[in-house]
CSV table of N, CA and C in Angstrom, one decimal:
chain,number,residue,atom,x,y,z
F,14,UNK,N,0.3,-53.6,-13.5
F,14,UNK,CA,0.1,-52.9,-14.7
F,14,UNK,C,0.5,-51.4,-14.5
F,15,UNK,N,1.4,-50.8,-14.9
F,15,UNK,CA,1.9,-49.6,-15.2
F,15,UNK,C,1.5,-48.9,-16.6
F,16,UNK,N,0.3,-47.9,-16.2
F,16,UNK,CA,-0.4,-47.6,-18.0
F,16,UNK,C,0.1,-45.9,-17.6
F,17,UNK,N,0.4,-45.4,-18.9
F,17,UNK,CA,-0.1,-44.1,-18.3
F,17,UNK,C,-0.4,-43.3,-20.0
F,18,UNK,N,-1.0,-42.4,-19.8
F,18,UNK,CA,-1.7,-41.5,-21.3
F,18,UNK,C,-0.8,-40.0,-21.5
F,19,UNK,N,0.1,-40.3,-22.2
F,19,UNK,CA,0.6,-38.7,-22.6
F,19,UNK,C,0.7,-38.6,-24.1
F,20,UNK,N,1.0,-37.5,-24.1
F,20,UNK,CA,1.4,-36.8,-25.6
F,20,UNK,C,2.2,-37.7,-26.3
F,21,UNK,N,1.9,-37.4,-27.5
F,21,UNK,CA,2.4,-38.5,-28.1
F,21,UNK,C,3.8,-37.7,-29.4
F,22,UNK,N,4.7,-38.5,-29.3
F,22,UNK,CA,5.8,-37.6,-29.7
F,22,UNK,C,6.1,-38.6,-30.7
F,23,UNK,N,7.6,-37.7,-31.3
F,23,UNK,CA,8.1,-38.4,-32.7
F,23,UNK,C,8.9,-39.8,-32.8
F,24,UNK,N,9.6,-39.5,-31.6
F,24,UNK,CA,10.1,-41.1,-30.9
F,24,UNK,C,9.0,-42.7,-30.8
F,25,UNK,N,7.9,-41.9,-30.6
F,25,UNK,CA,6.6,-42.9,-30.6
F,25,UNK,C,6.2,-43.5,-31.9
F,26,UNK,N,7.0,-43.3,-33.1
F,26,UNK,CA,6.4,-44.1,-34.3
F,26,UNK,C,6.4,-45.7,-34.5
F,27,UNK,N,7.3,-46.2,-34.1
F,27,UNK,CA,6.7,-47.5,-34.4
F,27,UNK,C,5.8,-48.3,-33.6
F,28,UNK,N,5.7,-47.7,-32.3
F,28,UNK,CA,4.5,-48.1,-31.7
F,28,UNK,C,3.2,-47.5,-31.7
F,29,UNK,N,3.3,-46.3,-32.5
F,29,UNK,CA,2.2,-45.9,-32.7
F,29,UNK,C,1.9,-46.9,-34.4
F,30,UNK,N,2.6,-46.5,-35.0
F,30,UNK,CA,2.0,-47.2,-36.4
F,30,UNK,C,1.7,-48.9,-36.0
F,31,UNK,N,2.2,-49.3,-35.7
F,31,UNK,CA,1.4,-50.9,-35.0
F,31,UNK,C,0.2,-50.4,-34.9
F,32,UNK,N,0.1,-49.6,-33.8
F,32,UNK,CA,-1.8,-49.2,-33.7
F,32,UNK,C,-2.3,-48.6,-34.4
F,33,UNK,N,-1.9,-47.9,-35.6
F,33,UNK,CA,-2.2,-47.4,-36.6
F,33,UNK,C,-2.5,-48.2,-37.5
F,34,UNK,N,-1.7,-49.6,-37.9
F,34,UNK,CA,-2.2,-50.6,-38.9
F,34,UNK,C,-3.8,-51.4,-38.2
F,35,UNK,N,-3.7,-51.9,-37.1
F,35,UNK,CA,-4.6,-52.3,-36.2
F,35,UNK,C,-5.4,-51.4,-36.6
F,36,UNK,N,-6.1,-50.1,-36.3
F,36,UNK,CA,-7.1,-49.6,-36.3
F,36,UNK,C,-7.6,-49.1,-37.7
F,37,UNK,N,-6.3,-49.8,-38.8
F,37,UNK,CA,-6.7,-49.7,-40.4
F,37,UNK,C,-7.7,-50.8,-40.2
F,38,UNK,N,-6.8,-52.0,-40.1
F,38,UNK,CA,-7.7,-53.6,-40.3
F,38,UNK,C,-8.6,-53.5,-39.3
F,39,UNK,N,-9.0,-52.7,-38.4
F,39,UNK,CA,-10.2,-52.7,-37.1
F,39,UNK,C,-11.4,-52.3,-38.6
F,40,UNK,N,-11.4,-50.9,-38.9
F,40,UNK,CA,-12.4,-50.5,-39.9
F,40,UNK,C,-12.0,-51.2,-41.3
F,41,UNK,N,-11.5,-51.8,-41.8
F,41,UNK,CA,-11.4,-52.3,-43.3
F,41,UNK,C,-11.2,-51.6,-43.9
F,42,UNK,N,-10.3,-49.9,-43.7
F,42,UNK,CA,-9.9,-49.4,-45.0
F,42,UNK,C,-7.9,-49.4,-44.8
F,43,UNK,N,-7.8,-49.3,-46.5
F,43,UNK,CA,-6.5,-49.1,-46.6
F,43,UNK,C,-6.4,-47.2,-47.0
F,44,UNK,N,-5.1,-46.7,-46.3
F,44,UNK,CA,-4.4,-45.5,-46.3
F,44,UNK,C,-3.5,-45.4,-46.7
F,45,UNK,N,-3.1,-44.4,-47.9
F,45,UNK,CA,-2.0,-44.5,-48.8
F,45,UNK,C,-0.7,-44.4,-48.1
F,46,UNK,N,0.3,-44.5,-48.0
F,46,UNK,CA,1.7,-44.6,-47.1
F,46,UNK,C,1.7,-43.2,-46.8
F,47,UNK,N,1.6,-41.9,-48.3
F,47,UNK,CA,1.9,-40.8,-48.0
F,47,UNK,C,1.1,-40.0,-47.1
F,48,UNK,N,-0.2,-40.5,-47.0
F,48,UNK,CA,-1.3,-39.8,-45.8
F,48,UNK,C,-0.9,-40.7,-44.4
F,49,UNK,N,-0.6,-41.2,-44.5
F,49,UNK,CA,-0.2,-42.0,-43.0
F,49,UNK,C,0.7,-41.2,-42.6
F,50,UNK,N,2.0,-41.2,-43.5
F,50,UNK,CA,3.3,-40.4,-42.7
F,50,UNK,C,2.7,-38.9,-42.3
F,51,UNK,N,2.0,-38.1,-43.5
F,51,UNK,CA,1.8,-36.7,-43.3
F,51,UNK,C,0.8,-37.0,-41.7
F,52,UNK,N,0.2,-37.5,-41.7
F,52,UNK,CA,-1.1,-38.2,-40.0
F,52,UNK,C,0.3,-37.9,-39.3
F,53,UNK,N,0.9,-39.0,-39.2
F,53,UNK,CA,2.0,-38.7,-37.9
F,53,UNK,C,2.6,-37.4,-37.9
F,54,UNK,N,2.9,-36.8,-39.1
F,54,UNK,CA,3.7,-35.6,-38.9
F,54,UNK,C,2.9,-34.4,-38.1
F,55,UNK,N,1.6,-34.7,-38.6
F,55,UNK,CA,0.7,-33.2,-37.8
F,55,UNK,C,0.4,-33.6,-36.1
F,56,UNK,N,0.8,-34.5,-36.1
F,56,UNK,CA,-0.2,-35.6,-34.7
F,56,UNK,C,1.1,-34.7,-33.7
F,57,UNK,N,2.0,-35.0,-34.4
F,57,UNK,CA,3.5,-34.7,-33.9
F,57,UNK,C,3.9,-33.5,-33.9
F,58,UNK,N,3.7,-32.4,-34.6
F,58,UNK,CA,3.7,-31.2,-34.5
F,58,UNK,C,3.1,-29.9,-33.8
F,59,UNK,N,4.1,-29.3,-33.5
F,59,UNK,CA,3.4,-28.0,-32.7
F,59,UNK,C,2.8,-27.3,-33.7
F,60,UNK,N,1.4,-26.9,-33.2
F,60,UNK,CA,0.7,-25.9,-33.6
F,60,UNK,C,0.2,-26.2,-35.1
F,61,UNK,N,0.3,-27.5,-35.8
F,61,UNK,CA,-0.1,-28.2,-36.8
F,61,UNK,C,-2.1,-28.6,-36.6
F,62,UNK,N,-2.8,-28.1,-35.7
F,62,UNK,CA,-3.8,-28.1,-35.3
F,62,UNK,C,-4.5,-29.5,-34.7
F,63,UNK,N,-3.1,-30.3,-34.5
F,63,UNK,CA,-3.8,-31.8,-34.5
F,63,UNK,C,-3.1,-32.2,-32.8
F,64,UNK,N,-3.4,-33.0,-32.5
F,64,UNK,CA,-2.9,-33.1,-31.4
F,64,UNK,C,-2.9,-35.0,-31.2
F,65,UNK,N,-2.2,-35.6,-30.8
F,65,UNK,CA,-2.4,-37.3,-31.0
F,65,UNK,C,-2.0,-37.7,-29.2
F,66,UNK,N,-2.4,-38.5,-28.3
F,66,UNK,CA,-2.3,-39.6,-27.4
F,66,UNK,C,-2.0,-40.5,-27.4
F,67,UNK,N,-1.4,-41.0,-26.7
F,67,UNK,CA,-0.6,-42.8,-26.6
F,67,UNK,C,-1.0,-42.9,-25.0
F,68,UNK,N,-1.6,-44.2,-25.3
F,68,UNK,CA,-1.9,-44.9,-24.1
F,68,UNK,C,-0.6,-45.9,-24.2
F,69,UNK,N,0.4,-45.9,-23.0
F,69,UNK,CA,1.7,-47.1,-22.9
F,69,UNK,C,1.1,-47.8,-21.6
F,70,UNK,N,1.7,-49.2,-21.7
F,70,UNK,CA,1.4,-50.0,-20.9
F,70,UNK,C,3.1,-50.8,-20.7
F,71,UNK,N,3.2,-50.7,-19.2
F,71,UNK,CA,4.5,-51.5,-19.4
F,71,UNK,C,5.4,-51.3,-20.3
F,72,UNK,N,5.8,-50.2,-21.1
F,72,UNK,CA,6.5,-49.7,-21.8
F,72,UNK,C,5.7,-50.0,-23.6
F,73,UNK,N,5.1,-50.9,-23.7
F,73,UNK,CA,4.2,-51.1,-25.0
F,73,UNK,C,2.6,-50.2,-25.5
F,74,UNK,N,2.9,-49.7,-26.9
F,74,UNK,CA,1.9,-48.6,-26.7
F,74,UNK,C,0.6,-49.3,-27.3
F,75,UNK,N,0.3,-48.9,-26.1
F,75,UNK,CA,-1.5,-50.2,-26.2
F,75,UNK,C,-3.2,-49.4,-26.7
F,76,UNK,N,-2.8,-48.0,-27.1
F,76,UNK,CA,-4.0,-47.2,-27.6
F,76,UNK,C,-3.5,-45.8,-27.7
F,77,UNK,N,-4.3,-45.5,-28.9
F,77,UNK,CA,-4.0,-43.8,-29.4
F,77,UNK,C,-5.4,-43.0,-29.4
F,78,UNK,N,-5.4,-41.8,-29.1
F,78,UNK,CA,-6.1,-40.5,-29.4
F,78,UNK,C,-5.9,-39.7,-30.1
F,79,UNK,N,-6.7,-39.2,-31.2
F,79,UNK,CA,-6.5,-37.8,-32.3
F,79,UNK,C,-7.3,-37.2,-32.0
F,80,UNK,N,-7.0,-36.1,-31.8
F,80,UNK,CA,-7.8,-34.6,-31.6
F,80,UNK,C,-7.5,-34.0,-32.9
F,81,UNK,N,-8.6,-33.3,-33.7
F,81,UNK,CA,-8.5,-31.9,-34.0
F,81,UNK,C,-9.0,-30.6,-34.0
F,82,UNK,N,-8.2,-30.0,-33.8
F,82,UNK,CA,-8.7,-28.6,-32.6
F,82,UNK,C,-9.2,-27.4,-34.1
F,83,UNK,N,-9.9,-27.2,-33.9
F,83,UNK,CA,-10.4,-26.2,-35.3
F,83,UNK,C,-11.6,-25.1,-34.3
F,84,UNK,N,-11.9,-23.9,-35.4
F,84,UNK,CA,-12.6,-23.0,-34.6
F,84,UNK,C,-13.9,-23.4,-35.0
F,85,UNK,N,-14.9,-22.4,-34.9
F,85,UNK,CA,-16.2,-22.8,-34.8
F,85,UNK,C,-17.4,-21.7,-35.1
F,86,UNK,N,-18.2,-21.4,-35.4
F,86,UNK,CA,-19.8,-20.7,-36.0
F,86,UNK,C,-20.4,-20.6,-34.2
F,87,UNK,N,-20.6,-21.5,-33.8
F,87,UNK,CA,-21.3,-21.4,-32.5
F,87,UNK,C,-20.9,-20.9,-31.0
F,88,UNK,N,-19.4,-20.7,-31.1
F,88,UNK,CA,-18.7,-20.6,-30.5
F,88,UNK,C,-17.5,-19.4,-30.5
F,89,UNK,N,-17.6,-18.5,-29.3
F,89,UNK,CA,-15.5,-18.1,-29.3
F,89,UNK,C,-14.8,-18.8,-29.7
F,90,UNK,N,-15.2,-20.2,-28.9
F,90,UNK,CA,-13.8,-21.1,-28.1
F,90,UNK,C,-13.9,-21.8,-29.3
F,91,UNK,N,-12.5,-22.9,-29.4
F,91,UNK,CA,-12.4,-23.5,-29.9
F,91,UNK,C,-12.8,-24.8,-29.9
F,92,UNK,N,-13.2,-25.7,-31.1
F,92,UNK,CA,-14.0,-27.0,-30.7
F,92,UNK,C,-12.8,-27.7,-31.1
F,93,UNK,N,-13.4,-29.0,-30.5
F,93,UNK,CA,-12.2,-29.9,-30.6
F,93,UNK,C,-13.1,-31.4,-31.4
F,94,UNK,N,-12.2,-32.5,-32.2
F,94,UNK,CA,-12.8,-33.4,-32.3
F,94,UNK,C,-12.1,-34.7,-32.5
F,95,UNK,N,-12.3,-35.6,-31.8
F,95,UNK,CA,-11.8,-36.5,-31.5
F,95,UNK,C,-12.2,-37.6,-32.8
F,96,UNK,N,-11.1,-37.4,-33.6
F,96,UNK,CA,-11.6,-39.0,-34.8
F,96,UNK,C,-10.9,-39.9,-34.4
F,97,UNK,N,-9.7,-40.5,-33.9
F,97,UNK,CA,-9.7,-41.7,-33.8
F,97,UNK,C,-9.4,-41.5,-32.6
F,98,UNK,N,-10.0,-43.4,-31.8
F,98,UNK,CA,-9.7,-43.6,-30.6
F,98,UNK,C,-9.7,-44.9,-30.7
F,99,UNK,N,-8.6,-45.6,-30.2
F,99,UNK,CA,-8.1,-47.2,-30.9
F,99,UNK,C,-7.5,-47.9,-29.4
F,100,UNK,N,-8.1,-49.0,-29.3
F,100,UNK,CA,-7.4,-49.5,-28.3
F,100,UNK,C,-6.9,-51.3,-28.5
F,101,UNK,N,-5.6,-52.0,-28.4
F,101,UNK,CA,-5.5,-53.3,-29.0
F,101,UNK,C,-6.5,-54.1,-28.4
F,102,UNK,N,-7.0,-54.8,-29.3
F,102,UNK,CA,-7.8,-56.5,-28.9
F,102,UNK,C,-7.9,-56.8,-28.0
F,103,UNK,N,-6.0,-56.9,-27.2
F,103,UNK,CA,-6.6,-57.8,-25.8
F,103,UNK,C,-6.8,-56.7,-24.9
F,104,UNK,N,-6.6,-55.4,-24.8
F,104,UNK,CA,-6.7,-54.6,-24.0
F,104,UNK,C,-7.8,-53.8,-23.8
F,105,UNK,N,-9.0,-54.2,-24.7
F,105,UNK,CA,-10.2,-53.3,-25.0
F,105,UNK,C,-10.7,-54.1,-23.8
F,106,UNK,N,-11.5,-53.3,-23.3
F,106,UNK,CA,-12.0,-53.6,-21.0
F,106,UNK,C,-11.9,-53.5,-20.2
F,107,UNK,N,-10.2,-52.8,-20.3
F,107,UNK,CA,-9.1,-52.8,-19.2
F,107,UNK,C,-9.5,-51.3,-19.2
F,108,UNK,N,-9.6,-50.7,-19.0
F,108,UNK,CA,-9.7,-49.4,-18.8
F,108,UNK,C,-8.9,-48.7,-19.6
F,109,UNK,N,-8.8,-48.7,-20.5
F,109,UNK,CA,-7.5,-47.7,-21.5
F,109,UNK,C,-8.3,-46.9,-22.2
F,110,UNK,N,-9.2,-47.3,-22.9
F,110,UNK,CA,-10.3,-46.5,-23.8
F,110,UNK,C,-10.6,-45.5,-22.5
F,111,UNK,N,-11.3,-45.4,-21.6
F,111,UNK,CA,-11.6,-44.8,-20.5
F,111,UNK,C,-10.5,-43.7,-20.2
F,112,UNK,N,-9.6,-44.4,-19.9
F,112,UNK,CA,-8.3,-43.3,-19.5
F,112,UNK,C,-7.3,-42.5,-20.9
F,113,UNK,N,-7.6,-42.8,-22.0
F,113,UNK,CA,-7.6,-42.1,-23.3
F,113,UNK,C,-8.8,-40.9,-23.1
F,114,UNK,N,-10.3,-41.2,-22.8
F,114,UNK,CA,-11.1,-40.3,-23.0
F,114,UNK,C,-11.5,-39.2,-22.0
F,115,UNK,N,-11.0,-40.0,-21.1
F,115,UNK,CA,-10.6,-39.2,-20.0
F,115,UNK,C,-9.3,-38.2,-20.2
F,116,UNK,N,-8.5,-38.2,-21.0
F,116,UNK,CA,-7.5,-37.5,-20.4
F,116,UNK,C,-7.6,-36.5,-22.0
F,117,UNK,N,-8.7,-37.0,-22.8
F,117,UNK,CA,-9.1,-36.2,-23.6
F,117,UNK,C,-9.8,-34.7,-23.6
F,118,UNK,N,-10.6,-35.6,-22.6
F,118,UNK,CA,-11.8,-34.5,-21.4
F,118,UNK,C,-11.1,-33.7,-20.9
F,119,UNK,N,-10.0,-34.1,-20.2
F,119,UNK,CA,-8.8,-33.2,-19.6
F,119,UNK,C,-8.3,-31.7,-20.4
F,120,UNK,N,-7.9,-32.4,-21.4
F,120,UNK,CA,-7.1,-31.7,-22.7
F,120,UNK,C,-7.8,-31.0,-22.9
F,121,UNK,N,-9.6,-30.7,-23.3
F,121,UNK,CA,-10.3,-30.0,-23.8
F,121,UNK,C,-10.6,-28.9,-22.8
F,122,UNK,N,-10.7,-29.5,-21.3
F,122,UNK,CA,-10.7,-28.7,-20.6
F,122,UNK,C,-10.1,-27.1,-20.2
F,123,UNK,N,-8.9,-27.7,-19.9
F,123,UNK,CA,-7.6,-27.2,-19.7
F,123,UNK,C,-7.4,-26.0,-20.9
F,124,UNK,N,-7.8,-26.6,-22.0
F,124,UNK,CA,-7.7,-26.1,-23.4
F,124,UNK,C,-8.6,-25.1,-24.0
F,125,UNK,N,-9.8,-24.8,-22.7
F,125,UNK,CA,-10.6,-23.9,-22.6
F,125,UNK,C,-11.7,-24.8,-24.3
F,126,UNK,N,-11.7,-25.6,-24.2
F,126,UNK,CA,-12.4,-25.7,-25.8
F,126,UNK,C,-13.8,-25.5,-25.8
F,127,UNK,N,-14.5,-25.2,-26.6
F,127,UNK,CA,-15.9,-25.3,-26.3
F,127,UNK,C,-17.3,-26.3,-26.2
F,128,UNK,N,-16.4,-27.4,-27.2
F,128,UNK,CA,-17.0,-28.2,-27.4
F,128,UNK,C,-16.2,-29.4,-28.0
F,129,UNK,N,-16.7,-30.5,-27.2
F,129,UNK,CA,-15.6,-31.8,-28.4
F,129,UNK,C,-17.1,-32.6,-28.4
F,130,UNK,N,-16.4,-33.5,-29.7
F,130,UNK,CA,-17.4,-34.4,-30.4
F,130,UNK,C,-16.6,-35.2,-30.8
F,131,UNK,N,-17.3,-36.3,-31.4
F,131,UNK,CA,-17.0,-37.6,-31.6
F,131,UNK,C,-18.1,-38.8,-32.6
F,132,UNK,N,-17.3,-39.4,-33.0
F,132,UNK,CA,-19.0,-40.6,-34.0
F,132,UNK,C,-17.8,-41.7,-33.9
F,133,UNK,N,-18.9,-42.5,-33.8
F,133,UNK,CA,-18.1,-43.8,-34.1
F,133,UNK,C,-18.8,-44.9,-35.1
F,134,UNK,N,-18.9,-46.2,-35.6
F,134,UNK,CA,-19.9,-46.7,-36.0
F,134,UNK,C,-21.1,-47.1,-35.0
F,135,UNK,N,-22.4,-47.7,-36.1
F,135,UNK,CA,-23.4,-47.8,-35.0
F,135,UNK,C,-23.1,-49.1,-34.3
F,136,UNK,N,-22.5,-50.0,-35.0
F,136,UNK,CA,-22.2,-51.3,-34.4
F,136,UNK,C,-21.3,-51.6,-33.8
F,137,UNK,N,-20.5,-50.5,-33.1
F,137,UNK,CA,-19.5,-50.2,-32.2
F,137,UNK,C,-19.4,-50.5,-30.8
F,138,UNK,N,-20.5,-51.7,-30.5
F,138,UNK,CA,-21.1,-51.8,-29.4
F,138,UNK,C,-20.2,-51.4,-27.8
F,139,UNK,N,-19.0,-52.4,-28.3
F,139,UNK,CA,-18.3,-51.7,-26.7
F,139,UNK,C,-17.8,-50.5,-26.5
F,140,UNK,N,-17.9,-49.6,-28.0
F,140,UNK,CA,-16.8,-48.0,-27.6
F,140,UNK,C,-18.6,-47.4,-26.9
F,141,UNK,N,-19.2,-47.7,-27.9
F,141,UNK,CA,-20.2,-47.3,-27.5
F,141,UNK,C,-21.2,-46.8,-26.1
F,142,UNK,N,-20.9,-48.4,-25.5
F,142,UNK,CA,-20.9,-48.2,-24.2
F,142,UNK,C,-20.2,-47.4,-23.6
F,143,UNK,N,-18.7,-47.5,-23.3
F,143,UNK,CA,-18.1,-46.2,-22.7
F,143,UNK,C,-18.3,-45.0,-23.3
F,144,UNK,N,-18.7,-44.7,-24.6
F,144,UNK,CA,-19.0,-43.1,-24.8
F,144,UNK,C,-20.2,-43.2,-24.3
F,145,UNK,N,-21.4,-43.8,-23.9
F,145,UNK,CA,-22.5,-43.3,-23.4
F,145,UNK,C,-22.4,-42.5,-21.8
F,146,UNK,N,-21.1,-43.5,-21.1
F,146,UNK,CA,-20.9,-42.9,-19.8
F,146,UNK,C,-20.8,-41.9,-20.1
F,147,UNK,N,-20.2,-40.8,-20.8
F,147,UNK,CA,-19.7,-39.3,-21.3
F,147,UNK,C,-21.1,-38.3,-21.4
F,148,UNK,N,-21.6,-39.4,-22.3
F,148,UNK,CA,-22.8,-38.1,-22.7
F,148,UNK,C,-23.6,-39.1,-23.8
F,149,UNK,N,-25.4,-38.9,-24.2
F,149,UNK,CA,-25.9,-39.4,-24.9
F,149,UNK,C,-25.6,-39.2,-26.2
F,150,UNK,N,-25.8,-39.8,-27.0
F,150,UNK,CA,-25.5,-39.9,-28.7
F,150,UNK,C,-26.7,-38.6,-29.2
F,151,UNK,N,-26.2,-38.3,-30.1
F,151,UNK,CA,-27.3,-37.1,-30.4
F,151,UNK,C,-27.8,-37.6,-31.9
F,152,UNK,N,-28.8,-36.5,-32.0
F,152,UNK,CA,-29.9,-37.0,-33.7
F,152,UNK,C,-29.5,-36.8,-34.9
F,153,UNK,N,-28.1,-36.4,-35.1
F,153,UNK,CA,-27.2,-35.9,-35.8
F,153,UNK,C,-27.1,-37.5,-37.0
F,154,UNK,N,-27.2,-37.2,-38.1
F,154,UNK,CA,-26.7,-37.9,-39.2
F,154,UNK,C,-25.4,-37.7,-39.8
F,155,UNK,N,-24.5,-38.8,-40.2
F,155,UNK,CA,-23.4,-38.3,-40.5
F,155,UNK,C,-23.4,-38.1,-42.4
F,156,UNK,N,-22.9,-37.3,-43.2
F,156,UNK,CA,-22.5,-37.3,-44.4
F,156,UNK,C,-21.5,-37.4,-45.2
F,157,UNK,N,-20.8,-37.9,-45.5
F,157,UNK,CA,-19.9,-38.3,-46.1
F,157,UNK,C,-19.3,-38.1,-47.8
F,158,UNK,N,-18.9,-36.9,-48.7
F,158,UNK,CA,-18.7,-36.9,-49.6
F,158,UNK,C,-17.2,-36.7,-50.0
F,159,UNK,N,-16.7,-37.7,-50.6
F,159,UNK,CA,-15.6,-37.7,-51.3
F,159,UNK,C,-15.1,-36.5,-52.4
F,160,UNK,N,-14.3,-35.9,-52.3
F,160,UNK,CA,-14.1,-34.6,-53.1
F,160,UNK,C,-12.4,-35.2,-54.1
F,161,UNK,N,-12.9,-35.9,-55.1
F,161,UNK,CA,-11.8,-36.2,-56.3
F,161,UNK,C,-11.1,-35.0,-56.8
């Protein structure tokens, strides 16, 4: 197995959108075409505040990472937040999730950030598990309002 986790560039679109439809049908929502393309454009972009990962395997891209880096109230530094973290079906165990969040940890570091976060669902049982190795879940409720 030859895996390795880098930046994720513009050349990387149709292997990333594979894992982009996958991690639509993973949570059961659909995303309009035009917010998907604008997603890759910022993922893809310098200094667009977003920053995106590809986990490749053998030349096939087998899991992605989204950061976004925004500033903060509690903080100088800047915080970072990781919303998606997707890895395919057969490859979720193999270590890729791990080495995605690891090299996330990396990024934040290096990147002086002050803080990263993350939620996932509660019934998320296996990301779950590996985010506990990281650090415990906190008492934090999430909210969610749609702005029409």
């Amino acid at each position: 197995m030859d895996m390795d986790v880098r930046v994720l560039t513009a050349t990387d679109y149709l292997g990333w959108r594979s894992l982009w439809d996958g991690y639509l049908d993973f949570y059961g929502v659909e995303i309009p075409e035009e917010v998907t393309a604008k997603t890759f454009a910022r993922l893809t972009a310098e200094g667009a505040g977003m920053q995106g990962l590809l986990a490749v395997e053998d030349g096939q891209a087998v899991g992605f990472a989204h950061l976004i880096l925004h500033l903060c109230t509690w903080d100088i530094r800047p915080s970072c937040y990781l919303e998606d973290l997707f890895v395919v079906a057969p490859k979720r165990g193999c270590g890729i999730g791990r080495a995605l969040l690891d090299r996330v940890v990396s990024f934040a570091s290096d990147a002086s950030i002050g803080r990263l976060s993350w939620h996932t669902a509660a019934d998320n049982v296996q990301a779950r598990r590996l985010y506990d190795r990281y650090v415990a879940a906190d008492q934090f409720v999430r909210y969610r309002m749609p702005i029409v």
